[in-house]
mmCIF file of N, CA and C in Angstrom:
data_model
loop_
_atom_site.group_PDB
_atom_site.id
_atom_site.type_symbol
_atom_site.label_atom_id
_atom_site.label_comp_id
_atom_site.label_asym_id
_atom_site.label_seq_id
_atom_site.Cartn_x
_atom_site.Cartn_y
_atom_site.Cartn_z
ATOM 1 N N UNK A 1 -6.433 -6.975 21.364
ATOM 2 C CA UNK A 1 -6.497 -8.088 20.430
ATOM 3 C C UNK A 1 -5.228 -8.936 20.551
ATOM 4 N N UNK A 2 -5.076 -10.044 20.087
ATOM 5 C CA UNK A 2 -4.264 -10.547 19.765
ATOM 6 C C UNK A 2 -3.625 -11.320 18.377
ATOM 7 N N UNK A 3 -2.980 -11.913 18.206
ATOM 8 C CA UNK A 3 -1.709 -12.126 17.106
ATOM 9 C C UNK A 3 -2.469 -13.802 16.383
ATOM 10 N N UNK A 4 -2.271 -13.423 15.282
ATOM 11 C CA UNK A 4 -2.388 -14.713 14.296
ATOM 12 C C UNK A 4 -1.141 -14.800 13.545
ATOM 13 N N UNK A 5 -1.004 -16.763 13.553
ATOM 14 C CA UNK A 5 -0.070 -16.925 13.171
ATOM 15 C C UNK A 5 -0.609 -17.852 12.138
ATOM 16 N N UNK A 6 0.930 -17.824 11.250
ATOM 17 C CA UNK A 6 0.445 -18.927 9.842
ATOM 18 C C UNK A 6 1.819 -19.381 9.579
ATOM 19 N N UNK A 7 1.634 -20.694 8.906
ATOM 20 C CA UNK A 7 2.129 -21.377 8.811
ATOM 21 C C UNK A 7 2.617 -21.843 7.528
ATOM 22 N N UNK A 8 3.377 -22.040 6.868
ATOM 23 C CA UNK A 8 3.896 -22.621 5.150
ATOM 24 C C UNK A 8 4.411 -23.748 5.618
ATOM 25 N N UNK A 9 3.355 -24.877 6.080
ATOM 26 C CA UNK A 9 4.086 -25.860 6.267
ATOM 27 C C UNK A 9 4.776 -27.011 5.321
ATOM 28 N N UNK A 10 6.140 -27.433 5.359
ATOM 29 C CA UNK A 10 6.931 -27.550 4.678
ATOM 30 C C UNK A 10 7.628 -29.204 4.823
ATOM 31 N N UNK A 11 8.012 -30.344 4.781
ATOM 32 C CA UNK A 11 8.564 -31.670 4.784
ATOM 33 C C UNK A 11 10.184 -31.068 5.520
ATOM 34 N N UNK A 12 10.629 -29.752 5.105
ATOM 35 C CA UNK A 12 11.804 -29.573 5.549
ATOM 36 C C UNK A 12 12.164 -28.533 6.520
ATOM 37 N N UNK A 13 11.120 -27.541 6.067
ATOM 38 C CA UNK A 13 11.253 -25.930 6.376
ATOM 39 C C UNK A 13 9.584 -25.995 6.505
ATOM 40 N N UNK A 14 9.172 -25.030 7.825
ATOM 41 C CA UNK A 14 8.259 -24.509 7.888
ATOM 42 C C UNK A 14 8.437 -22.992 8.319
ATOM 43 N N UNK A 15 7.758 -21.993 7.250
ATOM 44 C CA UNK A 15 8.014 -20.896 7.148
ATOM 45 C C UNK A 15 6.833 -20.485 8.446
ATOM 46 N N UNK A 16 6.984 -19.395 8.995
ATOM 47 C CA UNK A 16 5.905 -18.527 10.040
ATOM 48 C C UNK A 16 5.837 -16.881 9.789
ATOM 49 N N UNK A 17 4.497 -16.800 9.813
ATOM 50 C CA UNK A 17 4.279 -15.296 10.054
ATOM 51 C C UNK A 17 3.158 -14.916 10.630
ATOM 52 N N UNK A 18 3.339 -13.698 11.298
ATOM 53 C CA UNK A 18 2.773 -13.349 12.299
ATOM 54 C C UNK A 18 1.896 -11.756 12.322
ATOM 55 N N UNK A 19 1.004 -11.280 12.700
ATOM 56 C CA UNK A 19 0.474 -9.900 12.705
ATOM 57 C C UNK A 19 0.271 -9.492 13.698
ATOM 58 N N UNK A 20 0.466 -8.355 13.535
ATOM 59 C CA UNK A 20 0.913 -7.491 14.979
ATOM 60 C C UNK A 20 -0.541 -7.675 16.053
ATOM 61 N N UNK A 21 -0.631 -6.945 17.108
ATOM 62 C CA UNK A 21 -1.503 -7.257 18.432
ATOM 63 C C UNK A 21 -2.842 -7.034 17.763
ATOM 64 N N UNK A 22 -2.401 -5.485 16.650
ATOM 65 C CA UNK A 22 -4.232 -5.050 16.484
ATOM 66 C C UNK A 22 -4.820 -5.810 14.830
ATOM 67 N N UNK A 23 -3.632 -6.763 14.237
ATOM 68 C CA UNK A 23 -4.293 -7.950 13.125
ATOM 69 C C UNK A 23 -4.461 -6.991 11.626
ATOM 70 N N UNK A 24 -3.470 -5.780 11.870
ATOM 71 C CA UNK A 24 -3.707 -5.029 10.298
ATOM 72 C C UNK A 24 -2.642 -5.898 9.832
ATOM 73 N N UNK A 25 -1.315 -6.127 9.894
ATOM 74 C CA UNK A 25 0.155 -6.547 9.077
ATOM 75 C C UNK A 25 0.692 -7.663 9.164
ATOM 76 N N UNK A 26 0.845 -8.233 8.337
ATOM 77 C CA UNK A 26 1.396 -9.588 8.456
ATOM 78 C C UNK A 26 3.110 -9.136 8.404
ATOM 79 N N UNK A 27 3.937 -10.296 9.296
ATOM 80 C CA UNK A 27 5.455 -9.855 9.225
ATOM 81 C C UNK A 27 5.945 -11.381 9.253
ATOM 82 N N UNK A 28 6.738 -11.698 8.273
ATOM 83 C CA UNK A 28 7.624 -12.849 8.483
ATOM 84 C C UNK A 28 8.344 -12.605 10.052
ATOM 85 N N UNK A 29 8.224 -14.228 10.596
ATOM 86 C CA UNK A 29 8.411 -14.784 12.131
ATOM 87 C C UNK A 29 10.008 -15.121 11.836
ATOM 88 N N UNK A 30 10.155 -16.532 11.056
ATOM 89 C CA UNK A 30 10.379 -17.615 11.600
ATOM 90 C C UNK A 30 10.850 -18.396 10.732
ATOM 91 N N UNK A 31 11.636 -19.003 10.064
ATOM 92 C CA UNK A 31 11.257 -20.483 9.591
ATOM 93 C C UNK A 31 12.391 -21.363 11.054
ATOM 94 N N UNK A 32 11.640 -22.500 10.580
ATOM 95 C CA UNK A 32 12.216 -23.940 11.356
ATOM 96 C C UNK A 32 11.713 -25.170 11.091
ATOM 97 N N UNK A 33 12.522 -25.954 11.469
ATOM 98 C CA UNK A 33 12.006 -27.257 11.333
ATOM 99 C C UNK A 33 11.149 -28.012 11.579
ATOM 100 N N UNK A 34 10.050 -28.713 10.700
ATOM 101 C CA UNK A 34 9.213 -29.403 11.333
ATOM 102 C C UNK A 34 8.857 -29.897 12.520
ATOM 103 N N UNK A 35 10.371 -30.860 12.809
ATOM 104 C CA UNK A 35 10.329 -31.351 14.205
ATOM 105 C C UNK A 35 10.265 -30.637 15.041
ATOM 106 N N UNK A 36 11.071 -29.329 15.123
ATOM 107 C CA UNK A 36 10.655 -28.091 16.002
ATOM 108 C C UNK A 36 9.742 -27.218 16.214
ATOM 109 N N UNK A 37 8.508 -27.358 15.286
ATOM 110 C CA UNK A 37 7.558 -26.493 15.142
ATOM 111 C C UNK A 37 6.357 -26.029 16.594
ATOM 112 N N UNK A 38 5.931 -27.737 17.091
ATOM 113 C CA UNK A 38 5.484 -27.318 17.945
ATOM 114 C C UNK A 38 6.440 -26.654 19.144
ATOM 115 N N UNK A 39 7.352 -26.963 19.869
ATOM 116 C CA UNK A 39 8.273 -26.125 21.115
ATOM 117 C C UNK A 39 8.148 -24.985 20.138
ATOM 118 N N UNK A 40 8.655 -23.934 19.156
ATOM 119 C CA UNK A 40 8.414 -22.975 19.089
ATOM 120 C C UNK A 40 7.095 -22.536 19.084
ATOM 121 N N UNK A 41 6.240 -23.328 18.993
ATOM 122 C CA UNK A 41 4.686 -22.407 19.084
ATOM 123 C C UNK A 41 4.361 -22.125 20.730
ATOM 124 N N UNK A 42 4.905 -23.035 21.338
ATOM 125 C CA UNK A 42 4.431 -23.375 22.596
ATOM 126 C C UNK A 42 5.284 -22.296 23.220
ATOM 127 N N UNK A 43 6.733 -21.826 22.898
ATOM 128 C CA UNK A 43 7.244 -20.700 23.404
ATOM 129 C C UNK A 43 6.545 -19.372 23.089
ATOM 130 N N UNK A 44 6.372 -19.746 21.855
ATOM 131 C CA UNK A 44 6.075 -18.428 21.412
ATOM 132 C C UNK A 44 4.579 -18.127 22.074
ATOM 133 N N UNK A 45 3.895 -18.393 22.408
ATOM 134 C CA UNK A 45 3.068 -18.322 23.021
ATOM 135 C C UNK A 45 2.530 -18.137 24.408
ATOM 136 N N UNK A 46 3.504 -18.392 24.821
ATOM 137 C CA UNK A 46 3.744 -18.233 25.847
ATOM 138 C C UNK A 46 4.049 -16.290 26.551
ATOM 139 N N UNK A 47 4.864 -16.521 25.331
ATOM 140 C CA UNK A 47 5.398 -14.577 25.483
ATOM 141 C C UNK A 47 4.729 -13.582 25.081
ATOM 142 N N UNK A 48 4.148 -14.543 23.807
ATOM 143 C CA UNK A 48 2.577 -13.142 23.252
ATOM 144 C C UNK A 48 1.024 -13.624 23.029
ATOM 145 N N UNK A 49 0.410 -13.274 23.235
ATOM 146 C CA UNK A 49 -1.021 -13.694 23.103
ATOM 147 C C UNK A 49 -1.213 -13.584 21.292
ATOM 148 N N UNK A 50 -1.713 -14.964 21.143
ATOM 149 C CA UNK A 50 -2.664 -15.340 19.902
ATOM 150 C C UNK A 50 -3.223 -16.005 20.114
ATOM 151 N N UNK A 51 -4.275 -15.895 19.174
ATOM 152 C CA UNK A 51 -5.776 -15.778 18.893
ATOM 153 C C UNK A 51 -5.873 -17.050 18.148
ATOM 154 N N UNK A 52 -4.973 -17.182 16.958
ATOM 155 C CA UNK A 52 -5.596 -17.904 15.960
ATOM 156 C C UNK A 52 -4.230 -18.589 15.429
ATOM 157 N N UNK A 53 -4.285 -19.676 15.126
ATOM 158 C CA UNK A 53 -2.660 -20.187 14.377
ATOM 159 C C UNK A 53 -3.075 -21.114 12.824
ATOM 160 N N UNK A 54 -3.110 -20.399 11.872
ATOM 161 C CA UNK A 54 -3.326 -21.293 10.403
ATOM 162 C C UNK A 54 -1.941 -22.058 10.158
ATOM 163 N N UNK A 55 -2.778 -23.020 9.034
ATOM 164 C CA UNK A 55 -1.322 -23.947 8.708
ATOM 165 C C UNK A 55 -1.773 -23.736 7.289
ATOM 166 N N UNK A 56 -0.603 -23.888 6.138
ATOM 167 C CA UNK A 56 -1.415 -23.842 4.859
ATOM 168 C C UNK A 56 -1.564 -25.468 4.685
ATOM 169 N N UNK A 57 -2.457 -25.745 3.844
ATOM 170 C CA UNK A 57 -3.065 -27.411 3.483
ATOM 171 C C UNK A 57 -2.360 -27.382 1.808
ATOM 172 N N UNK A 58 -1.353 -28.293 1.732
ATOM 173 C CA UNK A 58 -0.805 -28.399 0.341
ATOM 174 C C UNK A 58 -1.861 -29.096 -0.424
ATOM 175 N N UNK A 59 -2.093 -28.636 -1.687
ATOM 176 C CA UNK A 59 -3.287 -29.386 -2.669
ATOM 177 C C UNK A 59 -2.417 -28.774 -4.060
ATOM 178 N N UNK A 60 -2.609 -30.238 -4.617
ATOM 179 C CA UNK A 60 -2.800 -29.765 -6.115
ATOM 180 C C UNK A 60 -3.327 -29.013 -6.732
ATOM 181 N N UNK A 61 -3.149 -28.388 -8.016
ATOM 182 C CA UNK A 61 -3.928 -27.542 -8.727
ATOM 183 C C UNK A 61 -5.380 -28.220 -8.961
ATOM 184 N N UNK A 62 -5.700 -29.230 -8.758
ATOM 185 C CA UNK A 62 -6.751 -29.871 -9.489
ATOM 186 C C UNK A 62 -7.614 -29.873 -8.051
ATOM 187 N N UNK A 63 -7.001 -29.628 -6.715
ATOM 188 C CA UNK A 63 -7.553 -29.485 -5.262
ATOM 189 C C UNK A 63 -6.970 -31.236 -5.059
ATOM 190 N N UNK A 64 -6.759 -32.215 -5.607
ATOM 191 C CA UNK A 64 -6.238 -32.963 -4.889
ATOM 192 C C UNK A 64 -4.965 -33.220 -4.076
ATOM 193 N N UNK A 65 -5.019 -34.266 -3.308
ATOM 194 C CA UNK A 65 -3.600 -34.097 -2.519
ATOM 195 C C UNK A 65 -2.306 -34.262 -3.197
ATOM 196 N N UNK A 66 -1.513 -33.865 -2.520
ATOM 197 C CA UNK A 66 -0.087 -33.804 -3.056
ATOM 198 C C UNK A 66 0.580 -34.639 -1.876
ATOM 199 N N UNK A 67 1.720 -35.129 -1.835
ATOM 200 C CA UNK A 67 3.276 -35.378 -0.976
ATOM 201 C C UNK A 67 2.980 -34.982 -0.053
ATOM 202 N N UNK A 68 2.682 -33.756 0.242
ATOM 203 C CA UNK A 68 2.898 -33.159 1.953
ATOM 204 C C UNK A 68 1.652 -32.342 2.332
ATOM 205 N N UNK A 69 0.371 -33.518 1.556
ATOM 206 C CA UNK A 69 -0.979 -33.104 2.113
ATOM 207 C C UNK A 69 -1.032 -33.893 3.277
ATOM 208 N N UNK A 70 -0.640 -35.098 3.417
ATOM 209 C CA UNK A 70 -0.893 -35.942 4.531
ATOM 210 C C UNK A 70 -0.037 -35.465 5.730
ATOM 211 N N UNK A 71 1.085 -35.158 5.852
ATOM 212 C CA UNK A 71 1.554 -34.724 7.047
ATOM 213 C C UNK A 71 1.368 -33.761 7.190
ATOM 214 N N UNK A 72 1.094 -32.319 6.409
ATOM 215 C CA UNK A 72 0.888 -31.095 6.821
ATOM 216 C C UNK A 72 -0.665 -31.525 7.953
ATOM 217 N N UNK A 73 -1.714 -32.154 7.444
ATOM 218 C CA UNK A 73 -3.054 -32.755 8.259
ATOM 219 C C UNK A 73 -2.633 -32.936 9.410
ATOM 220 N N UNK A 74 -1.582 -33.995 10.102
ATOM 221 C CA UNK A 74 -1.246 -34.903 10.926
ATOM 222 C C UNK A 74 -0.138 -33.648 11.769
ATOM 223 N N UNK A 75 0.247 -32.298 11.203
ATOM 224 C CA UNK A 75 0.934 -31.092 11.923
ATOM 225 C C UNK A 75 -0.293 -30.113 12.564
ATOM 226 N N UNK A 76 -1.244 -30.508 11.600
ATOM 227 C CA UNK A 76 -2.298 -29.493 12.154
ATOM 228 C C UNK A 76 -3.066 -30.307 13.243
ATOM 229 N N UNK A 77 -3.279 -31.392 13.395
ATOM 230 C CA UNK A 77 -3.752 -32.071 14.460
ATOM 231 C C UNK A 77 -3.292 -32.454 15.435
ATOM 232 N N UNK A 78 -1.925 -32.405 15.486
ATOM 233 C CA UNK A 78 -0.648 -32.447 16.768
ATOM 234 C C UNK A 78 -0.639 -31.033 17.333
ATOM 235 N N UNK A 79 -0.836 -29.770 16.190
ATOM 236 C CA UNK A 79 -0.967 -28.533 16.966
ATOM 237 C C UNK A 79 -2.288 -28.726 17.645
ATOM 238 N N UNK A 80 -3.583 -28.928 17.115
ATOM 239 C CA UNK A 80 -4.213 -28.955 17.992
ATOM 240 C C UNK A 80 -3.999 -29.365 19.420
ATOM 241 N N UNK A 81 -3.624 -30.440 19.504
ATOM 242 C CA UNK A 81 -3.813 -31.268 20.412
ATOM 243 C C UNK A 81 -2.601 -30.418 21.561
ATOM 244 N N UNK A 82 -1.699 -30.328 20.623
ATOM 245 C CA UNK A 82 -0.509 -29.617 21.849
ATOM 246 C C UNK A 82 -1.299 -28.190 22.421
ATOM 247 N N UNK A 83 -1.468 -27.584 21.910
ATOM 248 C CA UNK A 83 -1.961 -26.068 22.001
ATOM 249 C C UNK A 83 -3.854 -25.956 21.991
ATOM 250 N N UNK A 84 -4.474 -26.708 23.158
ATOM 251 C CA UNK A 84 -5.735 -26.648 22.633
ATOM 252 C C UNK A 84 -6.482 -25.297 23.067
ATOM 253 N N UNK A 85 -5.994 -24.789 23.739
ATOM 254 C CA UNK A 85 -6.679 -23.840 23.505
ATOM 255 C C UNK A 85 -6.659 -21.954 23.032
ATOM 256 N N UNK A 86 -5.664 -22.794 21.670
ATOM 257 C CA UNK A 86 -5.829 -21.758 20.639
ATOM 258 C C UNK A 86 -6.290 -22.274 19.517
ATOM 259 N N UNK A 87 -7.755 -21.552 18.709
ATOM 260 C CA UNK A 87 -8.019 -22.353 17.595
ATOM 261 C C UNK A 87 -7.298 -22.216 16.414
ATOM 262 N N UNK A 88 -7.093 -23.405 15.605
ATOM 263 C CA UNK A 88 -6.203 -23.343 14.768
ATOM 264 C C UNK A 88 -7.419 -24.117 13.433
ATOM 265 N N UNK A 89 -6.788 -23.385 12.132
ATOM 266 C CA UNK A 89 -7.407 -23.667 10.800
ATOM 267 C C UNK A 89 -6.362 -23.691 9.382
ATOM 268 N N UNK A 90 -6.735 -24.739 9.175
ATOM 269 C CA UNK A 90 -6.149 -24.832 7.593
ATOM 270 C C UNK A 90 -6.923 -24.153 6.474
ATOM 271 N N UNK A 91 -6.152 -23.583 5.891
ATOM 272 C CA UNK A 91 -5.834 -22.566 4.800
ATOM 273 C C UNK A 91 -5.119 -23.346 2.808
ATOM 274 N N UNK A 92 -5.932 -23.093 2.059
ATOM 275 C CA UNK A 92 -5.312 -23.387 0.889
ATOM 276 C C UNK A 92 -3.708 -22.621 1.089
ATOM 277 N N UNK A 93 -2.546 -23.414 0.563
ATOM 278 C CA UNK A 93 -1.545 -22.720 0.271
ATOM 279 C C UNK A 93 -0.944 -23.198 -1.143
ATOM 280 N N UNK A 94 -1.995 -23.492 -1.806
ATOM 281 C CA UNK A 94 -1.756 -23.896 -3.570
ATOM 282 C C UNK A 94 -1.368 -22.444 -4.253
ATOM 283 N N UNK A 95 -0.032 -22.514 -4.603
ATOM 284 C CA UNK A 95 0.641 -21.188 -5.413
ATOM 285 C C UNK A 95 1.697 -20.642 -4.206
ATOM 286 N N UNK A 96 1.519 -20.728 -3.354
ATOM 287 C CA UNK A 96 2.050 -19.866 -2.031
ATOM 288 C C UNK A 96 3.523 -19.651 -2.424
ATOM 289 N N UNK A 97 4.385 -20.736 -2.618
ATOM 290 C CA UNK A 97 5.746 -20.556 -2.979
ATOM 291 C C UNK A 97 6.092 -20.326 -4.652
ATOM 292 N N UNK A 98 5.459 -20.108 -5.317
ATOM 293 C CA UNK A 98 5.487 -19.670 -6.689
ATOM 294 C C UNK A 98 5.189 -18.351 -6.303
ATOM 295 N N UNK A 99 4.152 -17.933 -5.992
ATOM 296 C CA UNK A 99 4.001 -16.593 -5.380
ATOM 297 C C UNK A 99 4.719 -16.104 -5.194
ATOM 298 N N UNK A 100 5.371 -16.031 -4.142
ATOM 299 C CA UNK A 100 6.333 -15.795 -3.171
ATOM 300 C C UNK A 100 7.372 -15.501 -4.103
ATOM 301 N N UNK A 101 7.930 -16.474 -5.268
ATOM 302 C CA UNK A 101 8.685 -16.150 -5.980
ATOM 303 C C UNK A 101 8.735 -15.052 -6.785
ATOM 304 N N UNK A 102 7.681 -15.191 -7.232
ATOM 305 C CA UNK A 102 7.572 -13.966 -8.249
ATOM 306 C C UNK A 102 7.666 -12.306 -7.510
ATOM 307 N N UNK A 103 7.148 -12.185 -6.461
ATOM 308 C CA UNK A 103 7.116 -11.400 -5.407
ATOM 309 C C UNK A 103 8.550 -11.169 -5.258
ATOM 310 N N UNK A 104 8.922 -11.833 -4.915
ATOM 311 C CA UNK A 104 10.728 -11.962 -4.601
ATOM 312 C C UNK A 104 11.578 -10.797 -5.839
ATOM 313 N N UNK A 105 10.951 -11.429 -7.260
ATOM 314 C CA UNK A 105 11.373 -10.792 -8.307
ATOM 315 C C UNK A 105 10.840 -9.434 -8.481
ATOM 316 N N UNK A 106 10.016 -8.984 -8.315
ATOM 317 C CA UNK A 106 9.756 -7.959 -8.815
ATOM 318 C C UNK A 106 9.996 -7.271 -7.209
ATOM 319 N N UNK A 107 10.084 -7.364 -6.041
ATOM 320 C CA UNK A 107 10.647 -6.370 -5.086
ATOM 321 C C UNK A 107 12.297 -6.137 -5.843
ATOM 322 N N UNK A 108 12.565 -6.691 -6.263
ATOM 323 C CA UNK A 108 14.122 -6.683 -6.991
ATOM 324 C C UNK A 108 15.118 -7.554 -6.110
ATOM 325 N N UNK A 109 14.784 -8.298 -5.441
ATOM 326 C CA UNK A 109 15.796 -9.166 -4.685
ATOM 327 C C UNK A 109 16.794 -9.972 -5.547
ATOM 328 N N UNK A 110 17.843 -9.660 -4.972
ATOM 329 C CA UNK A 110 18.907 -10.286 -5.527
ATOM 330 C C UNK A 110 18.911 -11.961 -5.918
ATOM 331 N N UNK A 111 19.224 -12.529 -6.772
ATOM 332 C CA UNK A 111 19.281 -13.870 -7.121
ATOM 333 C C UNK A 111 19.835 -14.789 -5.749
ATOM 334 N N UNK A 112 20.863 -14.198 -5.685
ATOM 335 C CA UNK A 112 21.213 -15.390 -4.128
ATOM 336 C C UNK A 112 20.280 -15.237 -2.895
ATOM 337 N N UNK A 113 19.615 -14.342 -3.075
ATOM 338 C CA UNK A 113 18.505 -13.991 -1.610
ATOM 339 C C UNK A 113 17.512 -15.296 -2.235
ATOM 340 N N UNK A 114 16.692 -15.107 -3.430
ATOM 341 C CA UNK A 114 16.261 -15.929 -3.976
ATOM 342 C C UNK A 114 16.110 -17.093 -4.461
ATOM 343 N N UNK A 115 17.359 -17.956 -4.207
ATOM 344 C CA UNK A 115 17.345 -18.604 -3.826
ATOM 345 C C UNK A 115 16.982 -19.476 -2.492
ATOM 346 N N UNK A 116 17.706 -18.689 -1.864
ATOM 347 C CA UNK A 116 16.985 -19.133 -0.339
ATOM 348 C C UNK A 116 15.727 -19.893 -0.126
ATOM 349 N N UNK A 117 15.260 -20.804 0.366
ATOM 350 C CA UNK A 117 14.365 -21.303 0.329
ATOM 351 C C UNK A 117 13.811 -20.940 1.671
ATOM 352 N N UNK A 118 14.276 -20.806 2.496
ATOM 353 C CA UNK A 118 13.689 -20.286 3.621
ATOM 354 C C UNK A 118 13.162 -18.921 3.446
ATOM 355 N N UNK A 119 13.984 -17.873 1.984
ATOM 356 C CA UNK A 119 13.308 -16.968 2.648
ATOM 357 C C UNK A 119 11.610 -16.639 1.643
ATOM 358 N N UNK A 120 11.789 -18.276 0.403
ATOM 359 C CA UNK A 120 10.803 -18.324 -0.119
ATOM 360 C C UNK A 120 9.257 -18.383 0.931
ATOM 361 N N UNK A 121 9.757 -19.368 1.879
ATOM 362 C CA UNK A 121 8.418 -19.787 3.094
ATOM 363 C C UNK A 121 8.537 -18.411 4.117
ATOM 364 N N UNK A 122 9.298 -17.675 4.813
ATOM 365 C CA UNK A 122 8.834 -16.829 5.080
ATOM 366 C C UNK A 122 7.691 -15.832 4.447
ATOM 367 N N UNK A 123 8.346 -15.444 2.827
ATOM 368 C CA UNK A 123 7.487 -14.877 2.238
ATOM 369 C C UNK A 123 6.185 -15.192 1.826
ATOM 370 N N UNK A 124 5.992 -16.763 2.141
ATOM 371 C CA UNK A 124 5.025 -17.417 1.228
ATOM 372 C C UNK A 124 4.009 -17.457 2.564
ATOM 373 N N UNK A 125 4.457 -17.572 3.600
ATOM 374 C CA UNK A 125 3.563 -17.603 4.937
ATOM 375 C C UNK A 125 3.072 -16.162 5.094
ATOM 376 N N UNK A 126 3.782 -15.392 4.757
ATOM 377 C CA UNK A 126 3.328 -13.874 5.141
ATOM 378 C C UNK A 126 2.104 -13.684 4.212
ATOM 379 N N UNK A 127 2.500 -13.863 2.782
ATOM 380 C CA UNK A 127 1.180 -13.742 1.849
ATOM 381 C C UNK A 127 0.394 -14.647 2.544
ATOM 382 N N UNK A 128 0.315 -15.553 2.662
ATOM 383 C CA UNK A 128 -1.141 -16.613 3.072
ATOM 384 C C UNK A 128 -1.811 -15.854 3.996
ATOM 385 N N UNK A 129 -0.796 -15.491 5.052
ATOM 386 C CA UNK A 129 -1.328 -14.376 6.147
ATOM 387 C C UNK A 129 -2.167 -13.156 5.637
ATOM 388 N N UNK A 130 -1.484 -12.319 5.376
ATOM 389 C CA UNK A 130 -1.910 -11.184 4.647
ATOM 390 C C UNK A 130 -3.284 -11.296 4.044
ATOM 391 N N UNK A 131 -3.503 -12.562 2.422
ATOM 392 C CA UNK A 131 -4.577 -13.025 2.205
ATOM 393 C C UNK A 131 -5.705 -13.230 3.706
ATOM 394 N N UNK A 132 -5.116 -13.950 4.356
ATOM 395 C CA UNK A 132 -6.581 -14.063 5.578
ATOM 396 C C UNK A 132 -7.078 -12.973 5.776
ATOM 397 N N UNK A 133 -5.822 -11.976 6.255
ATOM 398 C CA UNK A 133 -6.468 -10.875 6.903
ATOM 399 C C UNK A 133 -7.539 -9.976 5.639
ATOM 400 N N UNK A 134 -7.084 -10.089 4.385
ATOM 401 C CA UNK A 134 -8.160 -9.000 3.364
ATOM 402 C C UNK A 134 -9.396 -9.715 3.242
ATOM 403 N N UNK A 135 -9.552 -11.316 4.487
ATOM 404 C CA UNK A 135 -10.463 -11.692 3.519
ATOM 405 C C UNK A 135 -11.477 -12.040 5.109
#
């Protein structure tokens, strides 16, 4: 088998995570920068076989768009286009970094870890991940 990846895509930070060859575990990758997102997919891909690459789709609570519904679209269609032949799908990621937070808190992570915003989108990409895989 091979590896699915996901995405918390972000205006500043895009968080990544990844599951191992046989698709039981999701593991924080990655974060980086937008502008850098595709060259790291394209490396990374290069070195391990995947299958599948999600992006999360930012939406309001109400399902309408938000700020960084329109470019997260316009990231998922540049991945296409760069990487065509791995299929790639958008994913709700409404809650993902609230999530993530609360998650943060109750593993007991320290306040300055928690802050981190990067290591909010790692975590927040891994859940989105994770979610695919139970579902």
């Amino acid at each position: 088998m091979a590896r699915i990846i996901c995405i918390d895509f972000g205006l500043k930070r895009c968080g990544l995570a990844v599951t191992d060859p046989l698709q039981i575990i999701a593991t924080g990758l990655e974060v980086v920068h937008p502008k850098d997102l595709i060259d790291f997919l394209k490396n990374y891909t290069r070195t391990e076989k995947v299958e599948l690459i999600l992006i999360g789709l930012p939406k309001s609570l109400d399902g309408s768009d938000t700020h960084a519904t329109l470019p997260a679209q316009k990231m998922f269609e540049t991945i296409q286009k760069a990487l065509p032949d791995i299929p790639a799908r958008q994913v709700d990621e409404r809650f993902s970094s609230k999530i993530a937070s609360r998650e943060m808190l109750k593993m007991g992570m320290k306040k300055s870890v928690r802050r981190k915003k990067e290591n909010i989108d790692l975590i927040a990409a891994t859940m989105m991940l994770q979610e695919y895989l139970q579902h």
